[in-house]
PDB file of C-alpha atoms in Angstrom:
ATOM      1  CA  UNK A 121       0.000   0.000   0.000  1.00 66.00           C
ATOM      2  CA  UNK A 122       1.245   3.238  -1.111  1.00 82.00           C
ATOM      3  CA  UNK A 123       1.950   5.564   1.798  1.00 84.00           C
ATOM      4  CA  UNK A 124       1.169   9.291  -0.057  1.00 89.00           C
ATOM      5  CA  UNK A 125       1.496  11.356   2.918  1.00 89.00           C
ATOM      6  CA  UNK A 126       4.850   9.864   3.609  1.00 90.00           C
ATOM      7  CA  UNK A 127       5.777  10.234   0.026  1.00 93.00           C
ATOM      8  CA  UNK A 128       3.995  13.521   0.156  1.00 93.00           C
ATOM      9  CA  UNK A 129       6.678  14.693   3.134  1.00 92.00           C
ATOM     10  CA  UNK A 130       9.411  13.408   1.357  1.00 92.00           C
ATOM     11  CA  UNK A 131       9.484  15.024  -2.181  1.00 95.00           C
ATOM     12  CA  UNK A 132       6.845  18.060  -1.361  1.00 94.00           C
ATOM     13  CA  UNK A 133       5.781  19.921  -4.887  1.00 94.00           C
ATOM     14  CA  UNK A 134       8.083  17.223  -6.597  1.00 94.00           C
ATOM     15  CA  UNK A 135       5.114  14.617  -6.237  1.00 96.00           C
ATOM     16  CA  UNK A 136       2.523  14.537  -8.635  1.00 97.00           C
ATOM     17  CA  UNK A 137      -0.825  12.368  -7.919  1.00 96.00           C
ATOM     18  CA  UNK A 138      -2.792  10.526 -10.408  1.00 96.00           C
ATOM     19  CA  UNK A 139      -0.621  11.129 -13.875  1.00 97.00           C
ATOM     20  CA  UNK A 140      -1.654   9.952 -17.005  1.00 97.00           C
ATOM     21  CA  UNK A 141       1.157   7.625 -18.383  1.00 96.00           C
ATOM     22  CA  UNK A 142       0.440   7.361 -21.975  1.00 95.00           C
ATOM     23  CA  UNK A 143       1.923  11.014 -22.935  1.00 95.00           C
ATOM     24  CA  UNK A 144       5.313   9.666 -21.645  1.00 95.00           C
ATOM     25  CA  UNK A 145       5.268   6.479 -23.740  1.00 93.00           C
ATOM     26  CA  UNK A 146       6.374   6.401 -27.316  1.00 91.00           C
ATOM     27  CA  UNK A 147       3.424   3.760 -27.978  1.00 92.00           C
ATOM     28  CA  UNK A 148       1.104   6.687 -26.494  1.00 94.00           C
ATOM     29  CA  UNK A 149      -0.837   3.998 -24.555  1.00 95.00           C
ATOM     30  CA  UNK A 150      -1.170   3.601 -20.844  1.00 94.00           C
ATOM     31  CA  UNK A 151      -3.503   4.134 -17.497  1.00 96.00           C
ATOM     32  CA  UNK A 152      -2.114   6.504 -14.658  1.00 96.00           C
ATOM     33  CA  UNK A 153       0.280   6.230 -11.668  1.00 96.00           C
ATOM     34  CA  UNK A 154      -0.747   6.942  -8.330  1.00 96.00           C
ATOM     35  CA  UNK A 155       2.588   9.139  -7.888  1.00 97.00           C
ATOM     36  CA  UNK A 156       5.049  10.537 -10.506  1.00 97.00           C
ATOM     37  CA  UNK A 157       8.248  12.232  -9.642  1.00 98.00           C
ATOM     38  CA  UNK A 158      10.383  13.599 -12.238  1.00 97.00           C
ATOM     39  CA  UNK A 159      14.499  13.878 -11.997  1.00 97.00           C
ATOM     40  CA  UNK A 160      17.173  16.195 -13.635  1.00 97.00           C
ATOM     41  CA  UNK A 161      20.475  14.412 -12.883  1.00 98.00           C
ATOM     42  CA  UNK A 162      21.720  11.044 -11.919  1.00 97.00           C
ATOM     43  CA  UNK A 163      22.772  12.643  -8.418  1.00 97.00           C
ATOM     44  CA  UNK A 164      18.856  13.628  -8.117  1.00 97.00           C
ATOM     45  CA  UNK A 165      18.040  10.513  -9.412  1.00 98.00           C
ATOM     46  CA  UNK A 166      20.543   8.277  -7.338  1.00 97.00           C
ATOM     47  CA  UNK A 167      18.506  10.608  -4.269  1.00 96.00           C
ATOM     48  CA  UNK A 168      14.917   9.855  -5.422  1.00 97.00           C
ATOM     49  CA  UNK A 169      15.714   6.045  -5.440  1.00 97.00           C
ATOM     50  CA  UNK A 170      17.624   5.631  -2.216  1.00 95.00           C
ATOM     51  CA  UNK A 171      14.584   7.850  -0.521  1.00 95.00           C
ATOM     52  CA  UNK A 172      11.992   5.564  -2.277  1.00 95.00           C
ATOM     53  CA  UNK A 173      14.276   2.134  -0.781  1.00 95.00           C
ATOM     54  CA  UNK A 174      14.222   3.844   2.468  1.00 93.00           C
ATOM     55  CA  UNK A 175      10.307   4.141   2.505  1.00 93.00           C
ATOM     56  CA  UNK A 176       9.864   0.675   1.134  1.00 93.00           C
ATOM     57  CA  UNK A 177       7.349   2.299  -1.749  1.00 94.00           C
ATOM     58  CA  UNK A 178       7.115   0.243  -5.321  1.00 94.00           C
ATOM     59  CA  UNK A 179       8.444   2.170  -8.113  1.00 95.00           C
ATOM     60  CA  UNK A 180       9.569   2.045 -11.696  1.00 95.00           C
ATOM     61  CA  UNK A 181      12.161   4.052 -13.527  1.00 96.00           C
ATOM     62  CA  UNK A 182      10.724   5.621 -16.468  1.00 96.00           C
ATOM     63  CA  UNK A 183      13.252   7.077 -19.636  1.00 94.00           C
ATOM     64  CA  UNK A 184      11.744   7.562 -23.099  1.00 90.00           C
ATOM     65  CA  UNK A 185       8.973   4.977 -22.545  1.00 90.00           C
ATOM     66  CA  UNK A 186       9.869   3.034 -25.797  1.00 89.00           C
ATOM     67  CA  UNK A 187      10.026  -1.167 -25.188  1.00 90.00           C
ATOM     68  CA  UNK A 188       7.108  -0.781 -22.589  1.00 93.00           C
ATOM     69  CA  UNK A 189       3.491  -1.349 -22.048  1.00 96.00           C
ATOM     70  CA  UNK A 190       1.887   0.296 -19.493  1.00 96.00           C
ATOM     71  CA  UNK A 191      -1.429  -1.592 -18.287  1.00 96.00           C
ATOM     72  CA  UNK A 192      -4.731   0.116 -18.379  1.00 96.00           C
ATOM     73  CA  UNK A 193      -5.133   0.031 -15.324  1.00 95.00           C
ATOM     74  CA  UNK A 194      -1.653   1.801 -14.472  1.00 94.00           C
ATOM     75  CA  UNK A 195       0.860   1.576 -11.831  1.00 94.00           C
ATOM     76  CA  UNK A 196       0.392   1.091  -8.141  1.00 92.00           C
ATOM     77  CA  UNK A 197       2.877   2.674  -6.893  1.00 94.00           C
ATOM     78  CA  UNK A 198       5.313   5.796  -8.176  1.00 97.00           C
ATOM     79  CA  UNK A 199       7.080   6.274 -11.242  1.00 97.00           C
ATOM     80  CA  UNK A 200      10.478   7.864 -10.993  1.00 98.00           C
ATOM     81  CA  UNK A 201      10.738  10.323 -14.827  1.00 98.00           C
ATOM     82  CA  UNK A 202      14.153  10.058 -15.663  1.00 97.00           C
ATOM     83  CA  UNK A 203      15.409  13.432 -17.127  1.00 97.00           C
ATOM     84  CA  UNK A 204      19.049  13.204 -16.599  1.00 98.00           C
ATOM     85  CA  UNK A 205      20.267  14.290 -19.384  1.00 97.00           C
ATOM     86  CA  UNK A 206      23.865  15.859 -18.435  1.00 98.00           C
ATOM     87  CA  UNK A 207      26.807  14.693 -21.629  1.00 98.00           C
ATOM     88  CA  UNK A 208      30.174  15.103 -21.694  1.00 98.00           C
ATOM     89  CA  UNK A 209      32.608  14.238 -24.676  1.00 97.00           C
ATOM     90  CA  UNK A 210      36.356  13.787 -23.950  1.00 96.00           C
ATOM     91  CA  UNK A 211      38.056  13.641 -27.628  1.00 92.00           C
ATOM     92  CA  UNK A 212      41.908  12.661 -26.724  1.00 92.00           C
ATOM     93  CA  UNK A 213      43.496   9.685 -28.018  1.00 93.00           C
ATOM     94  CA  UNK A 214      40.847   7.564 -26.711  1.00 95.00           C
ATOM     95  CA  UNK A 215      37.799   9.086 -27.387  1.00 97.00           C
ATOM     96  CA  UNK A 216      34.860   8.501 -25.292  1.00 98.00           C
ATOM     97  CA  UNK A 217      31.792  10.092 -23.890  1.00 98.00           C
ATOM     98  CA  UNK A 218      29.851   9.860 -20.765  1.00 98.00           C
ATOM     99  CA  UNK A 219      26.065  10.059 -20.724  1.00 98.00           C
ATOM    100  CA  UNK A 220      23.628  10.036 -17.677  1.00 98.00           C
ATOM    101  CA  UNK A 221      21.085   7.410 -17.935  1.00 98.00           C
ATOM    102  CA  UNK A 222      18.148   9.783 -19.364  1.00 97.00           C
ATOM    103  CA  UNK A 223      19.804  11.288 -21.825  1.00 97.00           C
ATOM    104  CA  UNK A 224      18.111  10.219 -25.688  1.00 94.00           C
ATOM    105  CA  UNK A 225      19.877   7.322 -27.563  1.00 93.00           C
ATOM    106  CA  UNK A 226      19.515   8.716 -30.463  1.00 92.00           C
ATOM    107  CA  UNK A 227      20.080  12.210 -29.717  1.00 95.00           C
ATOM    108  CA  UNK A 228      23.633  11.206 -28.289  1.00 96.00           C
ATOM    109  CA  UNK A 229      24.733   9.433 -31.521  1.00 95.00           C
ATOM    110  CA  UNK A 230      23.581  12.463 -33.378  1.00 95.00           C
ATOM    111  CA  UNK A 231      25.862  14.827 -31.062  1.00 97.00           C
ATOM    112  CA  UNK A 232      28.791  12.498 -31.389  1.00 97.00           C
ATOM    113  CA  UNK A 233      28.741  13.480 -35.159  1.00 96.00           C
ATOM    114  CA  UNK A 234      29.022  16.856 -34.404  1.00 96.00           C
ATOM    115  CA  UNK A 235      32.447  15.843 -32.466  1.00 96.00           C
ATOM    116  CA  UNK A 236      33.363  13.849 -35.381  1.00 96.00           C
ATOM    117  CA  UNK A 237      33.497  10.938 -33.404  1.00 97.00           C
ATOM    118  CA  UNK A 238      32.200   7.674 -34.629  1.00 97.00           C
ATOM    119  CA  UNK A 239      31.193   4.658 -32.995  1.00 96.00           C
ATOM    120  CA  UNK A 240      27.261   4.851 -31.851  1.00 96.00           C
ATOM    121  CA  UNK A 241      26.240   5.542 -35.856  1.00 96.00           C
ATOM    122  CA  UNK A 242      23.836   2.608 -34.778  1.00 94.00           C
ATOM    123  CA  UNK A 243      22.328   4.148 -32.412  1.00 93.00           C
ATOM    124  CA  UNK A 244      20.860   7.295 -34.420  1.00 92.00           C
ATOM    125  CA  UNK A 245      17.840   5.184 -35.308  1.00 84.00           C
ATOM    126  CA  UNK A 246      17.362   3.309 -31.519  1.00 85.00           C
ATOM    127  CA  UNK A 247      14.507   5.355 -29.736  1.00 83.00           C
ATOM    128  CA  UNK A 248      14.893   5.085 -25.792  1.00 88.00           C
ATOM    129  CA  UNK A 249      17.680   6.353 -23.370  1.00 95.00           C
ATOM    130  CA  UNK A 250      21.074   5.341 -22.001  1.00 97.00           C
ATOM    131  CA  UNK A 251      19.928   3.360 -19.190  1.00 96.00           C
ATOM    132  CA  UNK A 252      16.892   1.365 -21.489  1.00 94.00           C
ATOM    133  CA  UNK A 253      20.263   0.463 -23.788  1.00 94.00           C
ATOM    134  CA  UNK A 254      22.453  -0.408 -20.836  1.00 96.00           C
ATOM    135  CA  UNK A 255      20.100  -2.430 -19.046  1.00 95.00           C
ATOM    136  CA  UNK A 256      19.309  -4.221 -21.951  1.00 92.00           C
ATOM    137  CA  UNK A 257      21.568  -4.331 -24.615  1.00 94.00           C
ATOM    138  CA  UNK A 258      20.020  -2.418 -27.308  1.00 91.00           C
ATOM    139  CA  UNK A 259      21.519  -2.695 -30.796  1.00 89.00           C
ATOM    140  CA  UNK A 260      21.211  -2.527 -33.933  1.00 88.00           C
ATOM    141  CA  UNK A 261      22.804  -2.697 -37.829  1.00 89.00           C
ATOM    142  CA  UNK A 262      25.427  -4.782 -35.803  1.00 90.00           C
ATOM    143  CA  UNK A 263      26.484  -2.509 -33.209  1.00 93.00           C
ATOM    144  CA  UNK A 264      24.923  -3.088 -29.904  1.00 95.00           C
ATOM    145  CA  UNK A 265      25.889  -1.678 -26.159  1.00 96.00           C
ATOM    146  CA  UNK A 266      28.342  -4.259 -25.197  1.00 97.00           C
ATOM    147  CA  UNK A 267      30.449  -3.571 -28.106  1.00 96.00           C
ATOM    148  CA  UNK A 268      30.982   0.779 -26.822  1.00 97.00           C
ATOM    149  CA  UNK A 269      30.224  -0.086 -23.090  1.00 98.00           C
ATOM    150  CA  UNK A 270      32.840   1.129 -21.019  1.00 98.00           C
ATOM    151  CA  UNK A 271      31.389   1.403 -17.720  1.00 98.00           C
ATOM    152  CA  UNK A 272      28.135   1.813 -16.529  1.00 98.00           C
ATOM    153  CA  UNK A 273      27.533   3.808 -13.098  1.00 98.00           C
ATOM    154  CA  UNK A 274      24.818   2.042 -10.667  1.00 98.00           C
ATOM    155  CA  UNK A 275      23.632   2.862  -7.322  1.00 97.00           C
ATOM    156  CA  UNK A 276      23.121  -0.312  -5.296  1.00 95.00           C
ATOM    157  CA  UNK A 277      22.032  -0.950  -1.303  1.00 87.00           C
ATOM    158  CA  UNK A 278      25.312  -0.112  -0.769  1.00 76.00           C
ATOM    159  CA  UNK A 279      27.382   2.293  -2.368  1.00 91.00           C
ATOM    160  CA  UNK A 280      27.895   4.155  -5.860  1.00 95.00           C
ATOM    161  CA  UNK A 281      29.538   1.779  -8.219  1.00 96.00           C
ATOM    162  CA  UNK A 282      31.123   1.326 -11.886  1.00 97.00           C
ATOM    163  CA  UNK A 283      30.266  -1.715 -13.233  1.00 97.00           C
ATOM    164  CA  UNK A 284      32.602  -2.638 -16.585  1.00 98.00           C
ATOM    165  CA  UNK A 285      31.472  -4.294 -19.241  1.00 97.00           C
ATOM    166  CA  UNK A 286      32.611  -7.422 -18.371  1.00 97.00           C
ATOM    167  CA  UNK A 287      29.986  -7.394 -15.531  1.00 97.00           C
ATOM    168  CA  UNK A 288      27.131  -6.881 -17.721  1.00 97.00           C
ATOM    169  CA  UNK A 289      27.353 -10.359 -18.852  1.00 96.00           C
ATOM    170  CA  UNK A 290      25.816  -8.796 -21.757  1.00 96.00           C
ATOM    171  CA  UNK A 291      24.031 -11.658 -24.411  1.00 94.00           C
ATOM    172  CA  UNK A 292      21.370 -10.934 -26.933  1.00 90.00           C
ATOM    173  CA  UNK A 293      18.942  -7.789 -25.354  1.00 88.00           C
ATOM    174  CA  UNK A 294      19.724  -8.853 -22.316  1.00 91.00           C
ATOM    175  CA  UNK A 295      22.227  -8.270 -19.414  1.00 95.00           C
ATOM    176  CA  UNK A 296      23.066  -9.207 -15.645  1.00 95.00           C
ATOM    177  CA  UNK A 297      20.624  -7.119 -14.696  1.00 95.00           C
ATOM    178  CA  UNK A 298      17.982  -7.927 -15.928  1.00 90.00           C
ATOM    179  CA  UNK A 299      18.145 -11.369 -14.030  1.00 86.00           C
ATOM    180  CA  UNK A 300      19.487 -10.004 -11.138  1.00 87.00           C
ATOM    181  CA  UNK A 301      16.978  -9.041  -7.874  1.00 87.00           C
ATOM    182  CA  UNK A 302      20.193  -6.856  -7.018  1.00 89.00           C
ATOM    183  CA  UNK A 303      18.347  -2.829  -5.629  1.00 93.00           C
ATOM    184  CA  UNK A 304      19.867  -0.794  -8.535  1.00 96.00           C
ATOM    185  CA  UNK A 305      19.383   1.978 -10.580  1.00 97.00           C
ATOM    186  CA  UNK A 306      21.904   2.907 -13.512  1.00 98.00           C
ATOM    187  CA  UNK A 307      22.445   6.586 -13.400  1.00 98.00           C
ATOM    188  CA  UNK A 308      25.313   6.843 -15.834  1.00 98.00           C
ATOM    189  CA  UNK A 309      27.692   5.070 -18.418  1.00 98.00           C
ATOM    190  CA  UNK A 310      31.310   5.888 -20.333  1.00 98.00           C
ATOM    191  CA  UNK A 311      31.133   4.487 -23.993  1.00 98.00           C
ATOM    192  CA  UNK A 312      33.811   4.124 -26.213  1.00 97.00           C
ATOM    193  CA  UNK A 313      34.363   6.328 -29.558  1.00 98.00           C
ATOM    194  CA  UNK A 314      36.731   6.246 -32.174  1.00 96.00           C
ATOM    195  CA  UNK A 315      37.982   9.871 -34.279  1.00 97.00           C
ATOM    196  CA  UNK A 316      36.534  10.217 -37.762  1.00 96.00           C
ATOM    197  CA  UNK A 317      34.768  13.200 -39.622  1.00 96.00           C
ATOM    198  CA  UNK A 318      31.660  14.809 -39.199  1.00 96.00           C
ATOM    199  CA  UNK A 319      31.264  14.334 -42.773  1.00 96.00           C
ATOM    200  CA  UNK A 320      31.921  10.491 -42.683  1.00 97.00           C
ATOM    201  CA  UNK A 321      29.794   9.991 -39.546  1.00 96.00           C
ATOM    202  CA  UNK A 322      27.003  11.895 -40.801  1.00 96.00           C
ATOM    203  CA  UNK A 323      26.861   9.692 -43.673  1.00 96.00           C
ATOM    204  CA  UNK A 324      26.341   6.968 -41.958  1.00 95.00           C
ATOM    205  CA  UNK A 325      23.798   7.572 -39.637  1.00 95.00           C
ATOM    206  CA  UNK A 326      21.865   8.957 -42.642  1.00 95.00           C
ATOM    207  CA  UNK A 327      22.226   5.698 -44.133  1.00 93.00           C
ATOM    208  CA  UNK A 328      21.061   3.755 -41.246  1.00 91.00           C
ATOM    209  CA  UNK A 329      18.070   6.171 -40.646  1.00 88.00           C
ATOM    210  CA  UNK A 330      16.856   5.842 -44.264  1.00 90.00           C
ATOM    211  CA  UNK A 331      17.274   2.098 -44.324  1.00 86.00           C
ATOM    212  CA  UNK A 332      15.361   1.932 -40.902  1.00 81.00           C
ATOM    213  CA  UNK A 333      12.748   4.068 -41.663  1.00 80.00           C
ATOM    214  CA  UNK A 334      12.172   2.098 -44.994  1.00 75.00           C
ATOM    215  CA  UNK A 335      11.627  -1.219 -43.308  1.00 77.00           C
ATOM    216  CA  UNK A 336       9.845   0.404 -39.971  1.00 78.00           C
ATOM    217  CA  UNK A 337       6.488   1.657 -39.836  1.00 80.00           C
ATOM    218  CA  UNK A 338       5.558   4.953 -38.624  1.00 76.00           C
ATOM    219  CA  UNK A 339       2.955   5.853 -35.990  1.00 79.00           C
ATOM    220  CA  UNK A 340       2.869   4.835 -32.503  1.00 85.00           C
ATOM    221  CA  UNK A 341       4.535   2.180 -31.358  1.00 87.00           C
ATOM    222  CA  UNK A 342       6.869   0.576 -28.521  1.00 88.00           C
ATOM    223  CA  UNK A 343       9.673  -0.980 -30.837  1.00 85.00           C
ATOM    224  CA  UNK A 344      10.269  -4.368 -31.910  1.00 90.00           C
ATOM    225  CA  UNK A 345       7.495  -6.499 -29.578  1.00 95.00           C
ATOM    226  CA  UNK A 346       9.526  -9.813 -30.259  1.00 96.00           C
ATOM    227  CA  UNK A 347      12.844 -10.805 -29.668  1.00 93.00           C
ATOM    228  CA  UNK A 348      14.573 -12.572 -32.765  1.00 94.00           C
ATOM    229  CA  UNK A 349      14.369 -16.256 -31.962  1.00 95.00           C
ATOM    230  CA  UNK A 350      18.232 -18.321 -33.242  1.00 94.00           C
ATOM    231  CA  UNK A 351      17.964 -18.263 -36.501  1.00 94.00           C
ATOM    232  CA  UNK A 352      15.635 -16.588 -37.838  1.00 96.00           C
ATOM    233  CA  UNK A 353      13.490 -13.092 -37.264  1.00 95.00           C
ATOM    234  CA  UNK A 354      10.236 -12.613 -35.074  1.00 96.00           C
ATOM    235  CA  UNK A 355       8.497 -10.399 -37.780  1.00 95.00           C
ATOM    236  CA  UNK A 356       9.033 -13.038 -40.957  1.00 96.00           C
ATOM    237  CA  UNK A 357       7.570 -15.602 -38.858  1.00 98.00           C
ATOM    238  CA  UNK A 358       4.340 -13.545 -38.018  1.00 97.00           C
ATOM    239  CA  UNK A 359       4.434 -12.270 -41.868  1.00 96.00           C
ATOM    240  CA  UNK A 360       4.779 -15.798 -42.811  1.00 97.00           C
ATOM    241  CA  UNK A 361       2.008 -16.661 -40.117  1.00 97.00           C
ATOM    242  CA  UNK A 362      -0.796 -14.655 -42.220  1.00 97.00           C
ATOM    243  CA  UNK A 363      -0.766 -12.069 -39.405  1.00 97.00           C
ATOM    244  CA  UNK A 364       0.359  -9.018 -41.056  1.00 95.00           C
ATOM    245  CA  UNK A 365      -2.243  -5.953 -40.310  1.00 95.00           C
ATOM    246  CA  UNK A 366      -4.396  -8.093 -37.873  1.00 97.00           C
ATOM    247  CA  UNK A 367      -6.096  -5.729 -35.766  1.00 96.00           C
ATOM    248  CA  UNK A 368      -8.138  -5.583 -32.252  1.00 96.00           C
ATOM    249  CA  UNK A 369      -9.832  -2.473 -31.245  1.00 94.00           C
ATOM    250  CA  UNK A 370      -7.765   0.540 -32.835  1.00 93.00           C
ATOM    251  CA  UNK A 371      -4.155  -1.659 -32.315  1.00 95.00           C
ATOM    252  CA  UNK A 372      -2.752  -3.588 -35.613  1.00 96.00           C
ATOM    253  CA  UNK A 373      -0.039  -5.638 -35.893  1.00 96.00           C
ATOM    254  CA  UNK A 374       1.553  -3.291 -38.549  1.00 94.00           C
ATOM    255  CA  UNK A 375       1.610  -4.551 -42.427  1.00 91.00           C
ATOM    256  CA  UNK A 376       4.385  -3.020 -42.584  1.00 90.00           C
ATOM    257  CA  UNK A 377       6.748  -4.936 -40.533  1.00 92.00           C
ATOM    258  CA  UNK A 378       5.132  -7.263 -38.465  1.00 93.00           C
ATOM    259  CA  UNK A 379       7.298  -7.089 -35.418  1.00 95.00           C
ATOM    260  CA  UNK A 380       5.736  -3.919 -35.100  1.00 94.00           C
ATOM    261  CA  UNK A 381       2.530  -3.171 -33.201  1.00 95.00           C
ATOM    262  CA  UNK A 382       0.816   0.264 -33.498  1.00 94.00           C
ATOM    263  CA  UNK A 383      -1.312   2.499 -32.106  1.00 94.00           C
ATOM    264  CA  UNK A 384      -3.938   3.784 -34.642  1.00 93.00           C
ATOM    265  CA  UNK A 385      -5.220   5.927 -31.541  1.00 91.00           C
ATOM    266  CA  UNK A 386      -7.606   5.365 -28.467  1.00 90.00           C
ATOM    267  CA  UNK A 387      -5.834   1.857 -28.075  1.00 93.00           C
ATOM    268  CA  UNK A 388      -6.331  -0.312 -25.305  1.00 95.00           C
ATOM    269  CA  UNK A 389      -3.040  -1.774 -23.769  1.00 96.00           C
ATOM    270  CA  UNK A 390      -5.382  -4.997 -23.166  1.00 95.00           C
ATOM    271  CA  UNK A 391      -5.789  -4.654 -27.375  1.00 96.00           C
ATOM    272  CA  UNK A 392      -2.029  -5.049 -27.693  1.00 96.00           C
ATOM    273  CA  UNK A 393      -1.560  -7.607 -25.194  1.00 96.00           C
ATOM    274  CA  UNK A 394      -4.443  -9.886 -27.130  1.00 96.00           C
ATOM    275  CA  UNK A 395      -2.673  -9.148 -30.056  1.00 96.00           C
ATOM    276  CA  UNK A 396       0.982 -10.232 -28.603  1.00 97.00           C
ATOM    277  CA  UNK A 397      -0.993 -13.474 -27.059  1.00 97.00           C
ATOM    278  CA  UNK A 398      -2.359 -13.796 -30.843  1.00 98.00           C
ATOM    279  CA  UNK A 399       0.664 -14.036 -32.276  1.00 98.00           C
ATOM    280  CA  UNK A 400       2.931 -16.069 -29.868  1.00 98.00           C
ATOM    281  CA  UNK A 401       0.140 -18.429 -29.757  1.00 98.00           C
ATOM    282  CA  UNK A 402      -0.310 -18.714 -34.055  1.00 98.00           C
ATOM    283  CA  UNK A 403       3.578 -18.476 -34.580  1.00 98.00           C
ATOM    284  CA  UNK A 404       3.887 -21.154 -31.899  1.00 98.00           C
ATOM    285  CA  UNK A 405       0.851 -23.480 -33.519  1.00 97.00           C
ATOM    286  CA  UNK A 406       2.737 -23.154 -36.945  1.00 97.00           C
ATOM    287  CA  UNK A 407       6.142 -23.783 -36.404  1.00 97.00           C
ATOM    288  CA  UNK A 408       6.414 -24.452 -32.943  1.00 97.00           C
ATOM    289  CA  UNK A 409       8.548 -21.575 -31.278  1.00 97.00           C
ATOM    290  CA  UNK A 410       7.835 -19.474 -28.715  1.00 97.00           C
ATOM    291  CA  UNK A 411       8.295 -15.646 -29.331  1.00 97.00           C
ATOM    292  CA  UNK A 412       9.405 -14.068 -26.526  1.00 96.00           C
ATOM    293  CA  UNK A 413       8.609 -10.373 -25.423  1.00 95.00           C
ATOM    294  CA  UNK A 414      11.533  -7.665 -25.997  1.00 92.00           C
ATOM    295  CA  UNK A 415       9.074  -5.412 -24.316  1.00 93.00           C
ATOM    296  CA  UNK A 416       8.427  -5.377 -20.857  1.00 92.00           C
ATOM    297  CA  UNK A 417       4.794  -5.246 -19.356  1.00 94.00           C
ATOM    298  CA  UNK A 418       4.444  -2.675 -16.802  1.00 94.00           C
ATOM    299  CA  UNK A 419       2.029  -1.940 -14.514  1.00 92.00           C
ATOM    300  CA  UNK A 420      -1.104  -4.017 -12.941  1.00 89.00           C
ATOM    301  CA  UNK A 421      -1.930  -7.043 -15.865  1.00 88.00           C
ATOM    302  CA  UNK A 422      -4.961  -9.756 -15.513  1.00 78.00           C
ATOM    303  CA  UNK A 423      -2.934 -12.984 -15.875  1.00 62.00           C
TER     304      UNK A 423
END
């Protein structure tokens, strides 16, 4: 049971009651939180987080709000806004750049072009934050996290720590973490760069945003639903399946790409979710593998 006057005490005109989720989602679908606080560093963050520990209230970090689903009927409990957003670029021989855990994927790869420093050209066209890619490994047009990871800067129970990449025990969108019941929050990470040209880096990402945003759908959506099973890709097999543009309610399973699921507006999160159960169960019937989620369900769910 959420304790608001307690929460109330500790955070003051910080707290908000009763927010609408769906506005901070990138699939624009979601119920509301009992509490919302919003952050503006990784100190304030690192703060928030050891304050919510200390008064034993549920919460869930919130970045971009890509790779989620927020239930209709919302979150019990408060969700923590991360808007860190603090980046600093150190261009010597080694080239790197450190990033607090809010602070836009995308955005960041875009900025490192500006330095002329290559390395996250992969990244241009990965919606979400630092922290969504630590914790889980995002990649894509074969770079991925582990491969620019040089640290990544968690508060535990116990102290501020750097983790290196080795600790990540980073596999295919997933990490450590993700298994681990560890207390954490990531409020910051050090990626590698290499030295190139604005010119050349520019180039690229432009490449990888026009070949992304010819296979990708646009409209509302929270990423790639399905992991890529070995061997093969989550959206050929629901193509394959006949499931292309299926729809329930206002959500479709795009006919685009159908590892994509969007939000034609007014949609349901219970629409997606029959929709996700739709296709693991017709993908399974067919050829006998399970899809499993790349997005995470947040929020209360009717199992």
């Amino acid at each position: 049971m959420l304790n608001l006057p307690f929460l109330r005490s500790a955070f003051g005109e910080r707290l908000q009651e009763n927010v609408t989720l769906a506005p901070f989602t990138s699939a624009r679908i979601g119920g509301t939180a009992d509490a919302l606080v919003t952050v503006g560093s990784a100190d304030e963050l690192g703060d928030t987080v050891a304050r919510l520990w200390e008064l034993g209230a549920p919460y869930i970090i919130l970045g971009g709000g890509s790779n989620v689903l927020v239930s209709d009927r919302g979150v019990r409990g408060v969700v923590v806004l991360n808007r860190a957003k603090d980046v600093r670029f150190d261009s010597g021989d080694q080239p790197k750049v450190w990033a607090e855990s809010g602070a836009g994927f995308s955005s960041l790869a875009n900025r490192a072009a500006e330095h002329g420093l290559a390395g996250l050209e992969w990244a241009a066209a990965v919606p979400g934050t630092v922290g969504g890619a630590v914790y889980g490994n995002a990649g894509a047009f074969g770079g991925d996290m582990a491969g620019n990871l040089i640290y990544a800067e968690l508060l535990t129970e116990n102290r501020r720590e750097r983790w290196p990449v080795e600790r990540m025990e980073y596999g295919y969108r997933t990490s450590v973490l993700k298994q681990s019941t560890l207390k954490f929050v990531i409020l910051a990470a050090e990626m590698r760069l290499n030295h190139s040209t604005k010119e050349a880096v520019r180039f690229k990402i432009g490449e990888f945003v026009s070949k992304r945003k010819s296979t990708q759908p646009p409209g509302a959506s929270m990423g790639s639903m399905f992991k890529n099973p070995p061997g093969d890709f989550a959206g050929r097999l629901i193509e394959v399946a006949g499931l292309k543009g299926a729809r329930i309610g206002n959500a479709e399973i795009s006919a685009v790409h159908g590892n994509f699921f969007i939000n034609h507006g007014d949609t349901k999160s219970s629409e997606i979710r029959k929709l996700i159960e739709m296709a693991q169960r017709t993908v399974a019937e067919k050829f006998g593998v399970k899809l499993e989620l790349e997005i995470e369900l947040i929020g209360e769910w009717d199992e």
